[in-house]
JSON list of C-alpha atoms in Angstrom, two decimals:
[
{"chain": "A", "resi": 18, "resn": "UNK", "atom": "CA", "xyz": [-32.42, 61.51, -33.41]},
{"chain": "A", "resi": 19, "resn": "UNK", "atom": "CA", "xyz": [-34.88, 59.04, -34.94]},
{"chain": "A", "resi": 20, "resn": "UNK", "atom": "CA", "xyz": [-35.64, 60.45, -38.40]},
{"chain": "A", "resi": 21, "resn": "UNK", "atom": "CA", "xyz": [-38.75, 58.29, -38.77]},
{"chain": "A", "resi": 22, "resn": "UNK", "atom": "CA", "xyz": [-40.45, 59.82, -35.71]},
{"chain": "A", "resi": 23, "resn": "UNK", "atom": "CA", "xyz": [-39.57, 63.32, -36.95]},
{"chain": "A", "resi": 24, "resn": "UNK", "atom": "CA", "xyz": [-41.47, 62.85, -40.19]},
{"chain": "A", "resi": 25, "resn": "UNK", "atom": "CA", "xyz": [-44.94, 64.32, -40.71]},
{"chain": "A", "resi": 26, "resn": "UNK", "atom": "CA", "xyz": [-47.82, 61.93, -40.13]},
{"chain": "A", "resi": 27, "resn": "UNK", "atom": "CA", "xyz": [-49.41, 60.18, -43.12]},
{"chain": "A", "resi": 28, "resn": "UNK", "atom": "CA", "xyz": [-53.05, 60.01, -44.03]},
{"chain": "A", "resi": 29, "resn": "UNK", "atom": "CA", "xyz": [-54.62, 56.54, -44.22]},
{"chain": "A", "resi": 30, "resn": "UNK", "atom": "CA", "xyz": [-54.48, 56.67, -48.03]},
{"chain": "A", "resi": 31, "resn": "UNK", "atom": "CA", "xyz": [-50.82, 57.72, -48.01]},
{"chain": "A", "resi": 32, "resn": "UNK", "atom": "CA", "xyz": [-49.98, 54.83, -45.65]},
{"chain": "A", "resi": 33, "resn": "UNK", "atom": "CA", "xyz": [-51.79, 52.49, -48.02]},
{"chain": "A", "resi": 34, "resn": "UNK", "atom": "CA", "xyz": [-49.77, 53.71, -51.02]},
{"chain": "A", "resi": 35, "resn": "UNK", "atom": "CA", "xyz": [-46.49, 53.60, -49.12]},
{"chain": "A", "resi": 36, "resn": "UNK", "atom": "CA", "xyz": [-47.26, 50.05, -48.04]},
{"chain": "A", "resi": 37, "resn": "UNK", "atom": "CA", "xyz": [-48.06, 49.08, -51.63]},
{"chain": "A", "resi": 38, "resn": "UNK", "atom": "CA", "xyz": [-44.75, 50.55, -52.85]},
{"chain": "A", "resi": 39, "resn": "UNK", "atom": "CA", "xyz": [-42.76, 48.77, -50.14]},
{"chain": "A", "resi": 40, "resn": "UNK", "atom": "CA", "xyz": [-44.54, 45.48, -50.78]},
{"chain": "A", "resi": 41, "resn": "UNK", "atom": "CA", "xyz": [-43.90, 45.69, -54.55]},
{"chain": "A", "resi": 42, "resn": "UNK", "atom": "CA", "xyz": [-40.21, 46.39, -53.99]},
{"chain": "A", "resi": 43, "resn": "UNK", "atom": "CA", "xyz": [-39.84, 43.55, -51.48]},
{"chain": "A", "resi": 44, "resn": "UNK", "atom": "CA", "xyz": [-41.59, 41.08, -53.82]},
{"chain": "A", "resi": 45, "resn": "UNK", "atom": "CA", "xyz": [-40.14, 42.01, -57.21]},
{"chain": "A", "resi": 46, "resn": "UNK", "atom": "CA", "xyz": [-37.36, 44.51, -56.57]},
{"chain": "A", "resi": 47, "resn": "UNK", "atom": "CA", "xyz": [-39.27, 47.13, -58.57]},
{"chain": "A", "resi": 48, "resn": "UNK", "atom": "CA", "xyz": [-41.64, 49.89, -57.48]},
{"chain": "A", "resi": 49, "resn": "UNK", "atom": "CA", "xyz": [-45.10, 50.01, -59.08]},
{"chain": "A", "resi": 50, "resn": "UNK", "atom": "CA", "xyz": [-45.94, 52.42, -61.87]},
{"chain": "A", "resi": 51, "resn": "UNK", "atom": "CA", "xyz": [-48.42, 55.26, -61.33]},
{"chain": "A", "resi": 52, "resn": "UNK", "atom": "CA", "xyz": [-50.92, 53.37, -63.47]},
{"chain": "A", "resi": 53, "resn": "UNK", "atom": "CA", "xyz": [-50.49, 50.22, -61.36]},
{"chain": "A", "resi": 54, "resn": "UNK", "atom": "CA", "xyz": [-51.05, 52.16, -58.16]},
{"chain": "A", "resi": 55, "resn": "UNK", "atom": "CA", "xyz": [-54.19, 53.73, -59.64]},
{"chain": "A", "resi": 56, "resn": "UNK", "atom": "CA", "xyz": [-55.53, 50.33, -60.72]},
{"chain": "A", "resi": 57, "resn": "UNK", "atom": "CA", "xyz": [-54.74, 48.60, -57.41]},
{"chain": "A", "resi": 58, "resn": "UNK", "atom": "CA", "xyz": [-56.36, 51.33, -55.33]},
{"chain": "A", "resi": 59, "resn": "UNK", "atom": "CA", "xyz": [-59.30, 52.09, -57.61]},
{"chain": "A", "resi": 60, "resn": "UNK", "atom": "CA", "xyz": [-58.29, 55.62, -58.66]},
{"chain": "A", "resi": 61, "resn": "UNK", "atom": "CA", "xyz": [-59.93, 57.07, -61.76]},
{"chain": "A", "resi": 62, "resn": "UNK", "atom": "CA", "xyz": [-56.56, 57.95, -63.30]},
{"chain": "A", "resi": 63, "resn": "UNK", "atom": "CA", "xyz": [-52.81, 57.82, -62.76]},
{"chain": "A", "resi": 64, "resn": "UNK", "atom": "CA", "xyz": [-52.93, 61.55, -61.96]},
{"chain": "A", "resi": 65, "resn": "UNK", "atom": "CA", "xyz": [-54.58, 60.82, -58.61]},
{"chain": "A", "resi": 66, "resn": "UNK", "atom": "CA", "xyz": [-51.75, 58.42, -57.76]},
{"chain": "A", "resi": 67, "resn": "UNK", "atom": "CA", "xyz": [-49.23, 61.09, -58.80]},
{"chain": "A", "resi": 68, "resn": "UNK", "atom": "CA", "xyz": [-50.75, 63.61, -56.37]},
{"chain": "A", "resi": 69, "resn": "UNK", "atom": "CA", "xyz": [-50.43, 61.20, -53.46]},
{"chain": "A", "resi": 70, "resn": "UNK", "atom": "CA", "xyz": [-46.86, 60.33, -54.45]},
{"chain": "A", "resi": 71, "resn": "UNK", "atom": "CA", "xyz": [-45.92, 64.03, -54.48]},
{"chain": "A", "resi": 72, "resn": "UNK", "atom": "CA", "xyz": [-47.40, 64.38, -51.00]},
{"chain": "A", "resi": 73, "resn": "UNK", "atom": "CA", "xyz": [-45.31, 61.42, -49.82]},
{"chain": "A", "resi": 74, "resn": "UNK", "atom": "CA", "xyz": [-42.23, 63.01, -51.39]},
{"chain": "A", "resi": 75, "resn": "UNK", "atom": "CA", "xyz": [-42.93, 66.34, -49.66]},
{"chain": "A", "resi": 76, "resn": "UNK", "atom": "CA", "xyz": [-43.18, 64.51, -46.33]},
{"chain": "A", "resi": 77, "resn": "UNK", "atom": "CA", "xyz": [-39.87, 62.77, -46.97]},
{"chain": "A", "resi": 78, "resn": "UNK", "atom": "CA", "xyz": [-41.07, 59.16, -47.35]},
{"chain": "A", "resi": 79, "resn": "UNK", "atom": "CA", "xyz": [-40.22, 58.65, -51.04]},
{"chain": "A", "resi": 80, "resn": "UNK", "atom": "CA", "xyz": [-37.99, 60.14, -53.70]},
{"chain": "A", "resi": 81, "resn": "UNK", "atom": "CA", "xyz": [-39.42, 60.65, -57.20]},
{"chain": "A", "resi": 82, "resn": "UNK", "atom": "CA", "xyz": [-37.49, 60.61, -60.46]},
{"chain": "A", "resi": 83, "resn": "UNK", "atom": "CA", "xyz": [-39.27, 62.63, -63.17]},
{"chain": "A", "resi": 84, "resn": "UNK", "atom": "CA", "xyz": [-39.76, 61.17, -66.64]},
{"chain": "A", "resi": 85, "resn": "UNK", "atom": "CA", "xyz": [-39.79, 57.48, -65.71]},
{"chain": "A", "resi": 86, "resn": "UNK", "atom": "CA", "xyz": [-42.84, 55.37, -64.94]},
{"chain": "A", "resi": 87, "resn": "UNK", "atom": "CA", "xyz": [-41.16, 53.48, -62.08]},
{"chain": "A", "resi": 88, "resn": "UNK", "atom": "CA", "xyz": [-39.21, 56.44, -60.73]},
{"chain": "A", "resi": 89, "resn": "UNK", "atom": "CA", "xyz": [-40.28, 55.89, -57.14]},
{"chain": "A", "resi": 90, "resn": "UNK", "atom": "CA", "xyz": [-37.74, 55.19, -54.43]},
{"chain": "A", "resi": 91, "resn": "UNK", "atom": "CA", "xyz": [-38.21, 54.75, -50.70]},
{"chain": "A", "resi": 92, "resn": "UNK", "atom": "CA", "xyz": [-36.34, 57.35, -48.67]},
{"chain": "A", "resi": 93, "resn": "UNK", "atom": "CA", "xyz": [-32.98, 55.98, -47.48]},
{"chain": "A", "resi": 94, "resn": "UNK", "atom": "CA", "xyz": [-34.02, 55.62, -43.86]},
{"chain": "A", "resi": 95, "resn": "UNK", "atom": "CA", "xyz": [-37.05, 53.57, -44.95]},
{"chain": "A", "resi": 96, "resn": "UNK", "atom": "CA", "xyz": [-35.13, 50.94, -46.89]},
{"chain": "A", "resi": 97, "resn": "UNK", "atom": "CA", "xyz": [-34.69, 48.95, -43.68]},
{"chain": "A", "resi": 98, "resn": "UNK", "atom": "CA", "xyz": [-37.68, 46.83, -42.56]},
{"chain": "A", "resi": 99, "resn": "UNK", "atom": "CA", "xyz": [-40.61, 49.17, -41.96]},
{"chain": "A", "resi": 100, "resn": "UNK", "atom": "CA", "xyz": [-41.67, 48.34, -38.43]},
{"chain": "A", "resi": 101, "resn": "UNK", "atom": "CA", "xyz": [-43.82, 51.43, -37.93]},
{"chain": "A", "resi": 102, "resn": "UNK", "atom": "CA", "xyz": [-45.36, 51.24, -41.39]},
{"chain": "A", "resi": 103, "resn": "UNK", "atom": "CA", "xyz": [-47.64, 48.58, -42.73]},
{"chain": "A", "resi": 104, "resn": "UNK", "atom": "CA", "xyz": [-45.51, 47.23, -45.56]},
{"chain": "A", "resi": 105, "resn": "UNK", "atom": "CA", "xyz": [-47.75, 44.33, -46.60]},
{"chain": "A", "resi": 106, "resn": "UNK", "atom": "CA", "xyz": [-50.80, 45.08, -48.71]},
{"chain": "A", "resi": 107, "resn": "UNK", "atom": "CA", "xyz": [-53.42, 42.42, -49.32]},
{"chain": "A", "resi": 108, "resn": "UNK", "atom": "CA", "xyz": [-56.31, 42.43, -51.81]},
{"chain": "A", "resi": 109, "resn": "UNK", "atom": "CA", "xyz": [-59.73, 42.59, -50.16]},
{"chain": "A", "resi": 110, "resn": "UNK", "atom": "CA", "xyz": [-62.11, 40.18, -51.86]},
{"chain": "A", "resi": 111, "resn": "UNK", "atom": "CA", "xyz": [-65.80, 41.12, -51.86]},
{"chain": "A", "resi": 112, "resn": "UNK", "atom": "CA", "xyz": [-68.52, 39.17, -53.61]},
{"chain": "A", "resi": 113, "resn": "UNK", "atom": "CA", "xyz": [-67.21, 36.34, -55.77]},
{"chain": "A", "resi": 114, "resn": "UNK", "atom": "CA", "xyz": [-68.90, 35.74, -59.11]},
{"chain": "A", "resi": 115, "resn": "UNK", "atom": "CA", "xyz": [-69.89, 32.20, -59.97]},
{"chain": "A", "resi": 116, "resn": "UNK", "atom": "CA", "xyz": [-67.27, 30.21, -61.87]},
{"chain": "A", "resi": 117, "resn": "UNK", "atom": "CA", "xyz": [-64.47, 32.77, -61.65]},
{"chain": "A", "resi": 118, "resn": "UNK", "atom": "CA", "xyz": [-61.21, 32.64, -59.63]},
{"chain": "A", "resi": 119, "resn": "UNK", "atom": "CA", "xyz": [-61.46, 34.13, -56.17]},
{"chain": "A", "resi": 120, "resn": "UNK", "atom": "CA", "xyz": [-58.52, 36.47, -56.86]},
{"chain": "A", "resi": 121, "resn": "UNK", "atom": "CA", "xyz": [-59.93, 37.74, -60.16]},
{"chain": "A", "resi": 122, "resn": "UNK", "atom": "CA", "xyz": [-59.48, 41.51, -60.53]},
{"chain": "A", "resi": 123, "resn": "UNK", "atom": "CA", "xyz": [-63.23, 42.14, -60.56]},
{"chain": "A", "resi": 124, "resn": "UNK", "atom": "CA", "xyz": [-63.57, 40.70, -57.04]},
{"chain": "A", "resi": 125, "resn": "UNK", "atom": "CA", "xyz": [-60.95, 43.00, -55.49]},
{"chain": "A", "resi": 126, "resn": "UNK", "atom": "CA", "xyz": [-62.56, 45.93, -53.69]},
{"chain": "A", "resi": 127, "resn": "UNK", "atom": "CA", "xyz": [-59.31, 47.57, -52.58]},
{"chain": "A", "resi": 128, "resn": "UNK", "atom": "CA", "xyz": [-55.83, 46.91, -51.25]},
{"chain": "A", "resi": 129, "resn": "UNK", "atom": "CA", "xyz": [-55.53, 46.90, -47.45]},
{"chain": "A", "resi": 130, "resn": "UNK", "atom": "CA", "xyz": [-52.21, 47.66, -45.70]},
{"chain": "A", "resi": 131, "resn": "UNK", "atom": "CA", "xyz": [-51.46, 45.11, -42.97]},
{"chain": "A", "resi": 132, "resn": "UNK", "atom": "CA", "xyz": [-48.75, 44.38, -40.45]},
{"chain": "A", "resi": 133, "resn": "UNK", "atom": "CA", "xyz": [-47.18, 41.10, -41.70]},
{"chain": "A", "resi": 134, "resn": "UNK", "atom": "CA", "xyz": [-46.49, 40.01, -38.12]},
{"chain": "A", "resi": 135, "resn": "UNK", "atom": "CA", "xyz": [-50.24, 39.62, -37.56]},
{"chain": "A", "resi": 136, "resn": "UNK", "atom": "CA", "xyz": [-50.32, 36.40, -39.57]},
{"chain": "A", "resi": 137, "resn": "UNK", "atom": "CA", "xyz": [-47.96, 33.64, -38.43]},
{"chain": "A", "resi": 138, "resn": "UNK", "atom": "CA", "xyz": [-48.65, 31.43, -41.46]},
{"chain": "A", "resi": 139, "resn": "UNK", "atom": "CA", "xyz": [-48.66, 34.23, -44.00]},
{"chain": "A", "resi": 140, "resn": "UNK", "atom": "CA", "xyz": [-51.71, 35.54, -45.85]},
{"chain": "A", "resi": 141, "resn": "UNK", "atom": "CA", "xyz": [-52.44, 35.94, -49.55]},
{"chain": "A", "resi": 142, "resn": "UNK", "atom": "CA", "xyz": [-55.71, 37.85, -49.43]},
{"chain": "A", "resi": 143, "resn": "UNK", "atom": "CA", "xyz": [-58.49, 39.19, -47.21]},
{"chain": "A", "resi": 144, "resn": "UNK", "atom": "CA", "xyz": [-62.07, 38.04, -47.56]},
{"chain": "A", "resi": 145, "resn": "UNK", "atom": "CA", "xyz": [-64.90, 40.30, -46.45]},
{"chain": "A", "resi": 146, "resn": "UNK", "atom": "CA", "xyz": [-67.10, 38.17, -44.20]},
{"chain": "A", "resi": 147, "resn": "UNK", "atom": "CA", "xyz": [-70.80, 38.04, -44.98]},
{"chain": "A", "resi": 148, "resn": "UNK", "atom": "CA", "xyz": [-73.31, 36.73, -42.47]},
{"chain": "A", "resi": 149, "resn": "UNK", "atom": "CA", "xyz": [-72.97, 35.59, -38.87]},
{"chain": "A", "resi": 150, "resn": "UNK", "atom": "CA", "xyz": [-72.57, 31.82, -39.26]},
{"chain": "A", "resi": 151, "resn": "UNK", "atom": "CA", "xyz": [-69.13, 31.94, -37.58]},
{"chain": "A", "resi": 152, "resn": "UNK", "atom": "CA", "xyz": [-70.10, 34.32, -34.77]},
{"chain": "A", "resi": 153, "resn": "UNK", "atom": "CA", "xyz": [-69.05, 31.99, -31.92]},
{"chain": "A", "resi": 154, "resn": "UNK", "atom": "CA", "xyz": [-65.57, 31.72, -33.45]},
{"chain": "A", "resi": 155, "resn": "UNK", "atom": "CA", "xyz": [-65.28, 35.51, -33.19]},
{"chain": "A", "resi": 156, "resn": "UNK", "atom": "CA", "xyz": [-65.79, 36.06, -36.92]},
{"chain": "A", "resi": 157, "resn": "UNK", "atom": "CA", "xyz": [-68.47, 38.68, -37.54]},
{"chain": "A", "resi": 158, "resn": "UNK", "atom": "CA", "xyz": [-70.14, 40.14, -40.59]},
{"chain": "A", "resi": 159, "resn": "UNK", "atom": "CA", "xyz": [-67.97, 42.83, -42.14]},
{"chain": "A", "resi": 160, "resn": "UNK", "atom": "CA", "xyz": [-64.72, 41.45, -40.70]},
{"chain": "A", "resi": 161, "resn": "UNK", "atom": "CA", "xyz": [-61.74, 40.91, -43.01]},
{"chain": "A", "resi": 162, "resn": "UNK", "atom": "CA", "xyz": [-60.65, 37.28, -42.79]},
{"chain": "A", "resi": 163, "resn": "UNK", "atom": "CA", "xyz": [-56.97, 36.81, -43.65]},
{"chain": "A", "resi": 164, "resn": "UNK", "atom": "CA", "xyz": [-56.60, 33.76, -45.88]},
{"chain": "A", "resi": 165, "resn": "UNK", "atom": "CA", "xyz": [-53.61, 31.71, -46.98]},
{"chain": "A", "resi": 166, "resn": "UNK", "atom": "CA", "xyz": [-54.26, 30.21, -50.40]},
{"chain": "A", "resi": 167, "resn": "UNK", "atom": "CA", "xyz": [-53.90, 26.45, -49.95]},
{"chain": "A", "resi": 168, "resn": "UNK", "atom": "CA", "xyz": [-55.89, 23.26, -50.36]},
{"chain": "A", "resi": 169, "resn": "UNK", "atom": "CA", "xyz": [-53.99, 21.53, -47.54]},
{"chain": "A", "resi": 170, "resn": "UNK", "atom": "CA", "xyz": [-56.25, 21.80, -44.48]},
{"chain": "A", "resi": 171, "resn": "UNK", "atom": "CA", "xyz": [-56.90, 19.71, -41.39]},
{"chain": "A", "resi": 172, "resn": "UNK", "atom": "CA", "xyz": [-59.96, 18.85, -39.35]},
{"chain": "A", "resi": 173, "resn": "UNK", "atom": "CA", "xyz": [-60.97, 21.68, -37.03]},
{"chain": "A", "resi": 174, "resn": "UNK", "atom": "CA", "xyz": [-59.37, 24.44, -39.10]},
{"chain": "A", "resi": 175, "resn": "UNK", "atom": "CA", "xyz": [-61.44, 27.33, -40.45]},
{"chain": "A", "resi": 176, "resn": "UNK", "atom": "CA", "xyz": [-61.44, 27.37, -44.23]},
{"chain": "A", "resi": 177, "resn": "UNK", "atom": "CA", "xyz": [-62.78, 29.29, -47.18]},
{"chain": "A", "resi": 178, "resn": "UNK", "atom": "CA", "xyz": [-64.57, 26.76, -49.36]},
{"chain": "A", "resi": 179, "resn": "UNK", "atom": "CA", "xyz": [-66.36, 27.06, -52.66]},
{"chain": "A", "resi": 180, "resn": "UNK", "atom": "CA", "xyz": [-69.37, 24.77, -52.83]},
{"chain": "A", "resi": 181, "resn": "UNK", "atom": "CA", "xyz": [-70.82, 24.74, -56.33]},
{"chain": "A", "resi": 182, "resn": "UNK", "atom": "CA", "xyz": [-70.91, 28.52, -57.00]},
{"chain": "A", "resi": 183, "resn": "UNK", "atom": "CA", "xyz": [-71.02, 29.79, -53.40]},
{"chain": "A", "resi": 184, "resn": "UNK", "atom": "CA", "xyz": [-68.03, 30.79, -51.28]},
{"chain": "A", "resi": 185, "resn": "UNK", "atom": "CA", "xyz": [-68.42, 30.16, -47.56]},
{"chain": "A", "resi": 186, "resn": "UNK", "atom": "CA", "xyz": [-66.35, 30.34, -44.36]},
{"chain": "A", "resi": 187, "resn": "UNK", "atom": "CA", "xyz": [-66.74, 27.30, -42.09]},
{"chain": "A", "resi": 188, "resn": "UNK", "atom": "CA", "xyz": [-64.84, 24.89, -39.86]},
{"chain": "A", "resi": 189, "resn": "UNK", "atom": "CA", "xyz": [-63.57, 21.86, -41.79]},
{"chain": "A", "resi": 190, "resn": "UNK", "atom": "CA", "xyz": [-64.37, 18.25, -40.92]},
{"chain": "A", "resi": 191, "resn": "UNK", "atom": "CA", "xyz": [-63.55, 15.27, -43.11]},
{"chain": "A", "resi": 192, "resn": "UNK", "atom": "CA", "xyz": [-64.19, 11.68, -42.07]},
{"chain": "A", "resi": 193, "resn": "UNK", "atom": "CA", "xyz": [-64.09, 8.31, -43.79]},
{"chain": "A", "resi": 194, "resn": "UNK", "atom": "CA", "xyz": [-67.12, 6.08, -43.41]},
{"chain": "A", "resi": 195, "resn": "UNK", "atom": "CA", "xyz": [-68.51, 2.88, -44.93]},
{"chain": "A", "resi": 196, "resn": "UNK", "atom": "CA", "xyz": [-69.84, 4.83, -47.90]},
{"chain": "A", "resi": 197, "resn": "UNK", "atom": "CA", "xyz": [-66.70, 6.84, -48.56]},
{"chain": "A", "resi": 198, "resn": "UNK", "atom": "CA", "xyz": [-65.48, 10.29, -47.55]},
{"chain": "A", "resi": 199, "resn": "UNK", "atom": "CA", "xyz": [-67.88, 12.62, -45.77]},
{"chain": "A", "resi": 200, "resn": "UNK", "atom": "CA", "xyz": [-67.16, 16.34, -45.55]},
{"chain": "A", "resi": 201, "resn": "UNK", "atom": "CA", "xyz": [-68.94, 18.63, -43.13]},
{"chain": "A", "resi": 202, "resn": "UNK", "atom": "CA", "xyz": [-68.64, 22.41, -43.14]},
{"chain": "A", "resi": 203, "resn": "UNK", "atom": "CA", "xyz": [-69.41, 23.33, -39.55]},
{"chain": "A", "resi": 204, "resn": "UNK", "atom": "CA", "xyz": [-71.03, 26.63, -38.56]},
{"chain": "A", "resi": 205, "resn": "UNK", "atom": "CA", "xyz": [-70.09, 28.33, -35.31]},
{"chain": "A", "resi": 206, "resn": "UNK", "atom": "CA", "xyz": [-73.57, 29.65, -34.59]},
{"chain": "A", "resi": 207, "resn": "UNK", "atom": "CA", "xyz": [-76.50, 27.46, -33.45]},
{"chain": "A", "resi": 208, "resn": "UNK", "atom": "CA", "xyz": [-78.84, 29.46, -35.69]},
{"chain": "A", "resi": 209, "resn": "UNK", "atom": "CA", "xyz": [-77.10, 28.05, -38.77]},
{"chain": "A", "resi": 210, "resn": "UNK", "atom": "CA", "xyz": [-77.05, 24.46, -40.01]},
{"chain": "A", "resi": 211, "resn": "UNK", "atom": "CA", "xyz": [-73.85, 22.66, -40.89]},
{"chain": "A", "resi": 212, "resn": "UNK", "atom": "CA", "xyz": [-73.34, 21.87, -44.56]},
{"chain": "A", "resi": 213, "resn": "UNK", "atom": "CA", "xyz": [-72.96, 18.18, -45.41]},
{"chain": "A", "resi": 214, "resn": "UNK", "atom": "CA", "xyz": [-70.95, 17.54, -48.56]},
{"chain": "A", "resi": 215, "resn": "UNK", "atom": "CA", "xyz": [-70.79, 14.34, -50.57]},
{"chain": "A", "resi": 216, "resn": "UNK", "atom": "CA", "xyz": [-67.70, 14.64, -52.82]},
{"chain": "A", "resi": 217, "resn": "UNK", "atom": "CA", "xyz": [-69.18, 12.03, -55.17]},
{"chain": "A", "resi": 218, "resn": "UNK", "atom": "CA", "xyz": [-71.92, 14.41, -56.24]},
{"chain": "A", "resi": 219, "resn": "UNK", "atom": "CA", "xyz": [-71.06, 17.84, -54.82]},
{"chain": "A", "resi": 220, "resn": "UNK", "atom": "CA", "xyz": [-68.36, 20.02, -56.31]},
{"chain": "A", "resi": 221, "resn": "UNK", "atom": "CA", "xyz": [-66.25, 21.52, -53.52]},
{"chain": "A", "resi": 222, "resn": "UNK", "atom": "CA", "xyz": [-62.97, 23.45, -53.69]},
{"chain": "A", "resi": 223, "resn": "UNK", "atom": "CA", "xyz": [-60.89, 24.71, -50.78]},
{"chain": "A", "resi": 224, "resn": "UNK", "atom": "CA", "xyz": [-59.94, 28.30, -51.55]},
{"chain": "A", "resi": 225, "resn": "UNK", "atom": "CA", "xyz": [-57.74, 28.77, -48.50]},
{"chain": "A", "resi": 226, "resn": "UNK", "atom": "CA", "xyz": [-57.09, 28.54, -44.79]},
{"chain": "A", "resi": 227, "resn": "UNK", "atom": "CA", "xyz": [-58.03, 31.27, -42.30]},
{"chain": "A", "resi": 228, "resn": "UNK", "atom": "CA", "xyz": [-54.84, 32.60, -40.68]},
{"chain": "A", "resi": 229, "resn": "UNK", "atom": "CA", "xyz": [-56.04, 35.79, -39.00]},
{"chain": "A", "resi": 230, "resn": "UNK", "atom": "CA", "xyz": [-58.70, 38.44, -38.71]},
{"chain": "A", "resi": 231, "resn": "UNK", "atom": "CA", "xyz": [-58.90, 42.19, -39.06]},
{"chain": "A", "resi": 232, "resn": "UNK", "atom": "CA", "xyz": [-61.85, 44.18, -37.72]},
{"chain": "A", "resi": 233, "resn": "UNK", "atom": "CA", "xyz": [-62.13, 47.22, -40.03]},
{"chain": "A", "resi": 234, "resn": "UNK", "atom": "CA", "xyz": [-63.07, 49.56, -37.20]},
{"chain": "A", "resi": 235, "resn": "UNK", "atom": "CA", "xyz": [-59.59, 48.96, -35.81]},
{"chain": "A", "resi": 236, "resn": "UNK", "atom": "CA", "xyz": [-57.75, 49.86, -39.01]}
]
């Protein structure tokens, strides 16, 4: 009998916490503390995290060791790759304050559990899309754009770029002309103008490459 299918179903929040635990163990070999779970998921206190962990333990997904901050262990049958559970959690970035790193804690709205197989090139964070400038590329306002943090991009790829103090999603074009390098951030909606960048006077930083998309209604 498949013990995974016999287990009680999880709530969306419980799946999120289980994914966070699995991701932490796969990355560092250690489970998160209750305080870390509370911080990552925006709980008011570690007690809220503890309640969810006890529910996961009752349903047979984790084993808890009292008296230790990292006393969280995946149930034995879940130590193999979690195909039915979303084991990757990615920070969802909302509005980005001027002059601060895109992955700064204050920009993270929540952690979102994802299926790692969705993103062939790997993803480091999700960016909440604002506006409809990329509508014809299938990227709509409110979507979560999966982004790989890199500055190595090619013409035609969709990137997250910071121009001065504004973060934008556009298609990348870089050409060399008689007056030097010309960068164009191309919109995929005729109602929006492309952004022409002159690197000699404009400050531009590539924050990452789009590697996938999640539509929140489908989560």
